């Protein structure tokens, strides 16, 4: 199959840290509009895979293609501009700014000083902020300082700050960690909404949550794909039970 069929293709990707192969000849293919969950025990290489995709860590061997473009050696900022958004576990929002301001500040202003200088809050900006705020369940909270939001709302705000940049691929590291049950359910709803026009990769430990959202699950172990498929197939795989679930 040609790479043109995938939004993202990792082929034979490896990375070593001091001789230790954290990712080992990994093949991973993500379709357009796909929601993929990556699970695996601690140290399996999940975070490193996201670091490799967004250019934070350099690949030692192999190739990464996004929208059929080689991004293997590309700088992180360029990969972001191509349409890859990444959310880390700890929210990086501006606590002393409002929800509106956090979202507004995340709208790309062009690459040059001129673009930033002539930035103004016009109707299109206000509309875009409101549209994203609605999607992340914060339309009633636009004037609130971010520091007053619940932990879950902060996580949504950060997802919103990525969505407003219009990425084609969104990568989320444990998005529901520390969330309440109702916040988790709403996050599942949000992810299903997002994949109507984007792809999402999620690293997650919460199996109940994974079951509620996953169309396809990849189990990583020792930097390799151990199993792939829907949650049921993966859970009943004896190799997965052995290394991951401890049975
Ligand atoms: P996971 O996210 O699945 O828990 P990681 O991707 O964080 O796993 O780590 C995979 C392995 O690579 C671990 O053994 C970790 O210690 C190692 N590792 C990750 N990043 C680095 C780094 N920058 N330097 C050295 N070792 C690292």
Short mmCIF file of C-alpha atoms and ligand atoms in Angstrom, two decimals:
data_model
loop_
_atom_site.label_atom_id
_atom_site.label_comp_id
_atom_site.label_asym_id
_atom_site.label_seq_id
_atom_site.Cartn_x
_atom_site.Cartn_y
_atom_site.Cartn_z
CA UNK A 1 0.00 0.00 0.00
CA UNK A 2 1.36 3.45 -0.84
CA UNK A 3 1.87 6.07 1.83
CA UNK A 4 -0.63 8.36 0.12
CA UNK A 5 -3.38 6.39 1.85
CA UNK A 6 -2.19 7.47 5.29
CA UNK A 7 -2.11 10.79 7.06
CA UNK A 8 0.91 9.63 9.04
CA UNK A 9 3.31 6.79 8.36
CA UNK A 10 6.19 5.68 10.57
CA UNK A 11 8.35 3.08 8.85
CA UNK A 12 11.05 1.10 10.53
CA UNK A 13 11.58 3.90 13.04
CA UNK A 14 14.15 3.45 15.78
CA UNK A 15 15.70 5.71 18.38
CA UNK A 16 18.41 4.88 20.87
CA UNK A 17 19.33 6.61 24.10
CA UNK A 18 22.86 5.69 25.19
CA UNK A 19 22.67 2.44 23.26
CA UNK A 20 19.19 1.55 24.59
CA UNK A 21 16.56 1.21 21.85
CA UNK A 22 13.52 3.00 23.25
CA UNK A 23 11.76 2.64 19.88
CA UNK A 24 12.76 -0.36 17.85
CA UNK A 25 11.96 -0.70 14.12
CA UNK A 26 8.45 0.60 14.67
CA UNK A 27 5.82 0.70 11.94
CA UNK A 28 2.75 2.80 12.64
CA UNK A 29 0.14 4.03 10.16
CA UNK A 30 -2.59 6.50 10.97
CA UNK A 31 -5.49 7.12 8.60
CA UNK A 32 -7.28 10.38 7.97
CA UNK A 33 -10.10 10.81 10.47
CA UNK A 34 -8.79 8.05 12.70
CA UNK A 35 -8.76 8.02 16.48
CA UNK A 36 -5.87 5.78 17.57
CA UNK A 37 -5.11 4.91 21.15
CA UNK A 38 -1.61 3.86 22.13
CA UNK A 39 -1.37 1.79 25.29
CA UNK A 40 1.47 -0.15 26.87
CA UNK A 41 3.36 -0.54 30.12
CA UNK A 42 5.58 2.20 31.51
CA UNK A 43 8.74 2.57 29.49
CA UNK A 44 7.18 0.96 26.38
CA UNK A 45 8.14 3.99 24.28
CA UNK A 46 4.73 5.70 23.96
CA UNK A 47 5.85 9.24 24.80
CA UNK A 48 9.00 8.82 22.74
CA UNK A 49 6.88 7.93 19.69
CA UNK A 50 4.95 11.20 20.04
CA UNK A 51 8.24 13.07 20.55
CA UNK A 52 9.56 11.56 17.33
CA UNK A 53 6.43 12.48 15.36
CA UNK A 54 6.50 16.13 16.45
CA UNK A 55 10.26 16.47 15.89
CA UNK A 56 11.17 16.93 19.56
CA UNK A 57 13.36 13.83 19.45
CA UNK A 58 15.38 12.89 16.37
CA UNK A 59 14.89 9.52 14.70
CA UNK A 60 18.05 7.36 14.64
CA UNK A 61 16.77 5.18 11.79
CA UNK A 62 13.67 4.97 9.60
CA UNK A 63 11.27 7.46 8.11
CA UNK A 64 8.25 9.49 9.21
CA UNK A 65 5.85 10.87 6.61
CA UNK A 66 2.99 13.24 7.27
CA UNK A 67 0.59 14.03 4.44
CA UNK A 68 3.05 12.20 2.21
CA UNK A 69 5.87 14.60 3.11
CA UNK A 70 9.07 13.41 4.68
CA UNK A 71 9.20 15.04 8.13
CA UNK A 72 11.89 12.81 9.63
CA UNK A 73 14.51 15.56 9.95
CA UNK A 74 12.17 18.55 10.05
CA UNK A 75 12.25 21.13 12.84
CA UNK A 76 9.47 20.96 15.44
CA UNK A 77 8.00 24.39 14.51
CA UNK A 78 7.77 23.39 10.86
CA UNK A 79 6.00 20.14 11.74
CA UNK A 80 3.53 22.16 13.83
CA UNK A 81 2.91 24.47 10.85
CA UNK A 82 2.26 21.43 8.67
CA UNK A 83 -0.61 20.52 10.98
CA UNK A 84 0.60 18.45 13.92
CA UNK A 85 -0.62 19.57 17.37
CA UNK A 86 0.67 18.05 20.59
CA UNK A 87 -0.71 18.27 24.08
CA UNK A 88 1.45 17.23 27.00
CA UNK A 89 0.26 15.86 30.34
CA UNK A 90 0.75 19.13 32.22
CA UNK A 91 -1.40 21.93 30.83
CA UNK A 92 0.60 24.86 29.49
CA UNK A 93 -2.10 27.49 29.68
CA UNK A 94 -1.72 31.09 30.84
CA UNK A 95 -3.29 30.92 34.31
CA UNK A 96 -3.61 34.70 34.70
CA UNK A 97 -5.40 35.24 31.39
CA UNK A 98 -9.04 34.55 30.60
CA UNK A 99 -10.30 31.58 28.63
CA UNK A 100 -10.96 33.96 25.73
CA UNK A 101 -7.43 35.38 25.85
CA UNK A 102 -5.83 31.95 26.05
CA UNK A 103 -7.68 30.87 22.92
CA UNK A 104 -7.11 34.15 21.10
CA UNK A 105 -3.37 34.03 21.79
CA UNK A 106 -3.19 30.57 20.25
CA UNK A 107 -4.51 31.66 16.86
CA UNK A 108 -1.56 31.56 14.46
CA UNK A 109 -0.46 35.09 13.58
CA UNK A 110 1.76 34.33 10.66
CA UNK A 111 5.43 33.72 10.87
CA UNK A 112 6.71 37.28 10.84
CA UNK A 113 6.72 40.31 13.13
CA UNK A 114 4.45 42.19 10.70
CA UNK A 115 1.72 39.58 11.11
CA UNK A 116 1.94 39.89 14.90
CA UNK A 117 2.06 43.70 14.77
CA UNK A 118 -1.10 44.06 12.72
CA UNK A 119 -3.04 41.55 14.77
CA UNK A 120 -6.45 42.78 15.81
CA UNK A 121 -9.44 41.32 17.58
CA UNK A 122 -11.95 41.48 14.73
CA UNK A 123 -15.30 39.70 14.38
CA UNK A 124 -13.68 36.71 12.69
CA UNK A 125 -11.36 36.24 15.69
CA UNK A 126 -14.21 36.52 18.17
CA UNK A 127 -16.31 34.07 16.17
CA UNK A 128 -13.47 31.56 15.93
CA UNK A 129 -12.76 31.77 19.68
CA UNK A 130 -16.45 31.27 20.49
CA UNK A 131 -16.73 28.35 18.09
CA UNK A 132 -13.79 26.54 19.70
CA UNK A 133 -14.93 27.47 23.24
CA UNK A 134 -18.28 25.85 22.49
CA UNK A 135 -16.59 22.69 21.26
CA UNK A 136 -14.57 22.40 24.50
CA UNK A 137 -17.59 23.10 26.75
CA UNK A 138 -16.29 26.51 27.86
CA UNK A 139 -18.57 28.91 25.96
CA UNK A 140 -20.11 30.04 29.26
CA UNK A 141 -16.69 30.65 30.79
CA UNK A 142 -14.94 32.90 28.26
CA UNK A 143 -14.32 35.71 30.77
CA UNK A 144 -13.05 33.50 33.56
CA UNK A 145 -9.39 33.52 34.47
CA UNK A 146 -7.87 30.19 33.52
CA UNK A 147 -6.61 29.70 37.07
CA UNK A 148 -10.21 29.43 38.31
CA UNK A 149 -11.05 26.51 36.02
CA UNK A 150 -11.29 22.92 37.23
CA UNK A 151 -8.47 20.55 36.30
CA UNK A 152 -10.63 19.01 33.56
CA UNK A 153 -11.61 22.40 32.14
CA UNK A 154 -7.93 23.34 31.97
CA UNK A 155 -7.25 20.20 29.97
CA UNK A 156 -10.07 21.10 27.58
CA UNK A 157 -8.78 24.64 27.27
CA UNK A 158 -5.43 23.33 26.20
CA UNK A 159 -7.07 21.07 23.64
CA UNK A 160 -8.96 24.16 22.44
CA UNK A 161 -5.69 26.08 22.14
CA UNK A 162 -4.52 23.37 19.77
CA UNK A 163 -7.82 23.11 17.87
CA UNK A 164 -7.79 26.84 17.15
CA UNK A 165 -4.57 26.25 15.21
CA UNK A 166 -6.52 23.86 12.99
CA UNK A 167 -4.18 20.84 13.11
CA UNK A 168 -4.87 17.80 10.97
CA UNK A 169 -3.33 15.53 13.56
CA UNK A 170 -3.75 16.02 17.30
CA UNK A 171 -1.62 14.06 19.76
CA UNK A 172 -2.78 13.88 23.37
CA UNK A 173 -0.83 12.41 26.25
CA UNK A 174 -3.21 11.05 28.92
CA UNK A 175 -5.95 13.61 28.34
CA UNK A 176 -8.28 12.33 31.07
CA UNK A 177 -5.72 11.88 33.87
CA UNK A 178 -7.15 13.46 37.03
CA UNK A 179 -10.57 14.12 35.47
CA UNK A 180 -13.91 13.41 37.12
CA UNK A 181 -16.21 10.74 35.68
CA UNK A 182 -18.43 13.30 33.97
CA UNK A 183 -15.42 15.17 32.58
CA UNK A 184 -14.14 11.89 31.14
CA UNK A 185 -17.45 11.24 29.43
CA UNK A 186 -17.42 14.74 27.96
CA UNK A 187 -13.83 14.28 26.77
CA UNK A 188 -14.89 11.10 24.96
CA UNK A 189 -17.64 13.16 23.33
CA UNK A 190 -15.12 15.86 22.40
CA UNK A 191 -12.73 13.38 20.79
CA UNK A 192 -15.53 11.87 18.70
CA UNK A 193 -16.40 15.37 17.55
CA UNK A 194 -12.77 16.24 16.73
CA UNK A 195 -12.26 13.24 14.46
CA UNK A 196 -15.06 14.41 12.18
CA UNK A 197 -12.38 16.49 10.47
CA UNK A 198 -9.05 15.54 12.04
CA UNK A 199 -7.05 12.53 13.21
CA UNK A 200 -6.15 11.97 16.84
CA UNK A 201 -3.51 9.87 18.60
CA UNK A 202 -4.08 9.39 22.31
CA UNK A 203 -1.79 7.80 24.88
CA UNK A 204 -3.98 6.50 27.66
CA UNK A 205 -3.83 4.27 30.72
CA UNK A 206 -7.49 4.43 31.67
CA UNK A 207 -8.90 1.28 30.07
CA UNK A 208 -12.53 2.22 30.70
CA UNK A 209 -11.94 5.45 28.84
CA UNK A 210 -10.12 3.61 26.05
CA UNK A 211 -13.09 1.28 25.66
CA UNK A 212 -15.42 4.25 25.44
CA UNK A 213 -13.53 5.94 22.61
CA UNK A 214 -11.24 3.58 20.78
CA UNK A 215 -11.77 2.56 17.25
CA UNK A 216 -8.29 1.06 17.06
CA UNK A 217 -5.70 0.34 19.74
CA UNK A 218 -1.95 -0.12 19.35
CA UNK A 219 -0.15 -1.87 22.17
CA UNK A 220 3.49 -0.91 22.46
CA UNK A 221 6.03 -3.03 24.26
CA UNK A 222 9.78 -2.50 24.28
CA UNK A 223 9.51 0.07 21.50
CA UNK A 224 7.62 -2.27 19.15
CA UNK A 225 4.01 -2.92 18.24
CA UNK A 226 2.94 -5.93 20.26
CA UNK A 227 -0.66 -5.99 19.07
CA UNK A 228 -3.08 -3.85 17.13
CA UNK A 229 -6.83 -3.95 16.66
CA UNK A 230 -10.03 -3.14 18.49
CA UNK A 231 -10.00 -3.18 22.27
CA UNK A 232 -11.56 -6.65 22.54
CA UNK A 233 -9.10 -8.26 20.11
CA UNK A 234 -6.17 -6.62 21.82
CA UNK A 235 -7.33 -7.51 25.34
CA UNK A 236 -7.79 -11.15 24.47
CA UNK A 237 -4.34 -11.41 22.89
CA UNK A 238 -2.25 -13.73 25.16
CA UNK A 239 0.96 -11.72 24.54
CA UNK A 240 -0.80 -8.57 25.68
CA UNK A 241 -2.20 -10.27 28.76
CA UNK A 242 1.26 -11.48 29.63
CA UNK A 243 3.25 -8.27 29.30
CA UNK A 244 0.68 -5.62 29.83
CA UNK A 245 -2.13 -6.82 32.01
CA UNK A 246 0.11 -9.09 34.08
CA UNK A 247 -1.94 -12.27 33.58
P1 LIG B 1 6.34 5.39 28.02
O1 LIG B 1 5.81 6.72 27.55
O2 LIG B 1 5.74 4.24 27.28
O3 LIG B 1 6.25 5.21 29.49
P2 LIG B 1 8.88 6.51 27.23
O4 LIG B 1 8.73 6.78 25.79
O5 LIG B 1 8.76 7.65 28.17
O6 LIG B 1 7.89 5.33 27.65
O7 LIG B 1 10.30 5.85 27.49
C1 LIG B 1 10.78 4.69 26.82
C2 LIG B 1 12.16 4.36 27.34
O8 LIG B 1 13.09 5.31 26.85
C3 LIG B 1 12.27 4.39 28.84
O9 LIG B 1 13.11 3.33 29.24
C4 LIG B 1 12.87 5.74 29.14
O10 LIG B 1 13.64 5.71 30.33
C5 LIG B 1 13.77 5.95 27.92
N1 LIG B 1 13.92 7.36 27.56
C6 LIG B 1 12.93 8.17 27.11
N2 LIG B 1 13.41 9.40 26.84
C7 LIG B 1 14.75 9.37 27.13
C8 LIG B 1 15.81 10.33 27.07
N3 LIG B 1 15.59 11.58 26.62
N4 LIG B 1 17.04 9.94 27.46
C9 LIG B 1 17.26 8.68 27.89
N5 LIG B 1 16.31 7.71 27.97
C10 LIG B 1 15.07 8.06 27.61
#
